[in-house]
CSV table of C-alpha atoms in Angstrom, one decimal:
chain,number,residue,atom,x,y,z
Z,1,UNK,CA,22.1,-2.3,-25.9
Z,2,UNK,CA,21.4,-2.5,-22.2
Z,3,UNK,CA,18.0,-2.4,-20.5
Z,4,UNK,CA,18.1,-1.0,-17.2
Z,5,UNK,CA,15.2,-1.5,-14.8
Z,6,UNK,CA,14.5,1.0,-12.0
Z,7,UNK,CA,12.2,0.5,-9.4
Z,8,UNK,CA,11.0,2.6,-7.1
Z,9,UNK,CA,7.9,3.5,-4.1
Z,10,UNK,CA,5.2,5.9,-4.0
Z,11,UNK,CA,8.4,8.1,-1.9
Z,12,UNK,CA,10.1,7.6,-5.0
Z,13,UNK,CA,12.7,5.5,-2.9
Z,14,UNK,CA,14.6,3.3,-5.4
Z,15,UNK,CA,14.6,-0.2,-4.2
Z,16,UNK,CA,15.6,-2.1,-6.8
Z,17,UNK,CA,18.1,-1.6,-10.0
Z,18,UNK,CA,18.9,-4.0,-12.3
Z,19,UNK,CA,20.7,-3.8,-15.8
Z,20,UNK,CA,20.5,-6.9,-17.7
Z,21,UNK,CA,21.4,-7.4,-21.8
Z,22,UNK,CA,18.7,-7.3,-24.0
Z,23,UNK,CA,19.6,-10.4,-25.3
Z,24,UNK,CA,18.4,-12.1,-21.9
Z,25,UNK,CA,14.9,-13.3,-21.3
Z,26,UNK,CA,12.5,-10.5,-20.2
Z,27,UNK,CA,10.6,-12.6,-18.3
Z,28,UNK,CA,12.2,-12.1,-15.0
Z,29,UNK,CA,11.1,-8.7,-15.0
Z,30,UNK,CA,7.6,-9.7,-15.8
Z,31,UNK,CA,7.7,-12.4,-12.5
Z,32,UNK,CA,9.6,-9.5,-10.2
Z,33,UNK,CA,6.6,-7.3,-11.1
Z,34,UNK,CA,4.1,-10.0,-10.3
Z,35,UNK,CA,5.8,-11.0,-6.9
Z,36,UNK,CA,5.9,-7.1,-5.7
Z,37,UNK,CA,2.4,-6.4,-7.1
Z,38,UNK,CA,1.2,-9.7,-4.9
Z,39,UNK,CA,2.8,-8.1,-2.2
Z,40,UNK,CA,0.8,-5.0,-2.4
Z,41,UNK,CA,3.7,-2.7,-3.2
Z,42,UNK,CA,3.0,-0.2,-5.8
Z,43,UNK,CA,5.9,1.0,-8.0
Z,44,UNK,CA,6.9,2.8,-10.8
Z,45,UNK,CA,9.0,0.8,-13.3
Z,46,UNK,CA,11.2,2.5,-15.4
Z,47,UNK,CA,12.7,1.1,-18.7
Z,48,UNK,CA,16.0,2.9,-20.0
Z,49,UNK,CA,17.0,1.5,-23.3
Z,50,UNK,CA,20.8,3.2,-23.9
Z,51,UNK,CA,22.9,2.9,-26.6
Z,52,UNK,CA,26.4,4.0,-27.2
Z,53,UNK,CA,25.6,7.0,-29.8
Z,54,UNK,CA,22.4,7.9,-28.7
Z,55,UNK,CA,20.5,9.3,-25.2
Z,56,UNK,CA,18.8,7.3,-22.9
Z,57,UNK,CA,15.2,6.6,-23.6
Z,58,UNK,CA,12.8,6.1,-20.4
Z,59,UNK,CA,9.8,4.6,-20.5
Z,60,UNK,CA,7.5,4.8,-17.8
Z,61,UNK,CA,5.3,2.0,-16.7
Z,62,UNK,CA,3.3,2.6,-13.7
Z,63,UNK,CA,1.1,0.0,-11.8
């Protein structure tokens, strides 16, 4: 299973991609969304758990 991270502006502008394994520490995704929030950008972050046999699932996360 991946985890793909999508980040994007209030334009919708993606800015930031990143697929990691979710076997790696979820933290760094944690501390990326506390360094943009402390910069006052606003984003929508966008989970997409994928497997082989199955559809991507999104989850939304806005902040």
């Amino acid at each position: 299973m991946l985890l793909e991270t999508r980040v994007s502006n209030a334009n919708n502008k993606e800015f930031y991609k990143k697929k990691i394994k979710l076997t790696e520490n979820l933290a760094s995704i944690k501390q990326m969304c506390v360094i943009l929030l402390r910069n006052g950008i606003f984003f929508n972050l966008i989970l997409c758990l994928t497997e082989k046999s199955k559809k991507p699932k999104l989850i939304d996360i806005l902040f």
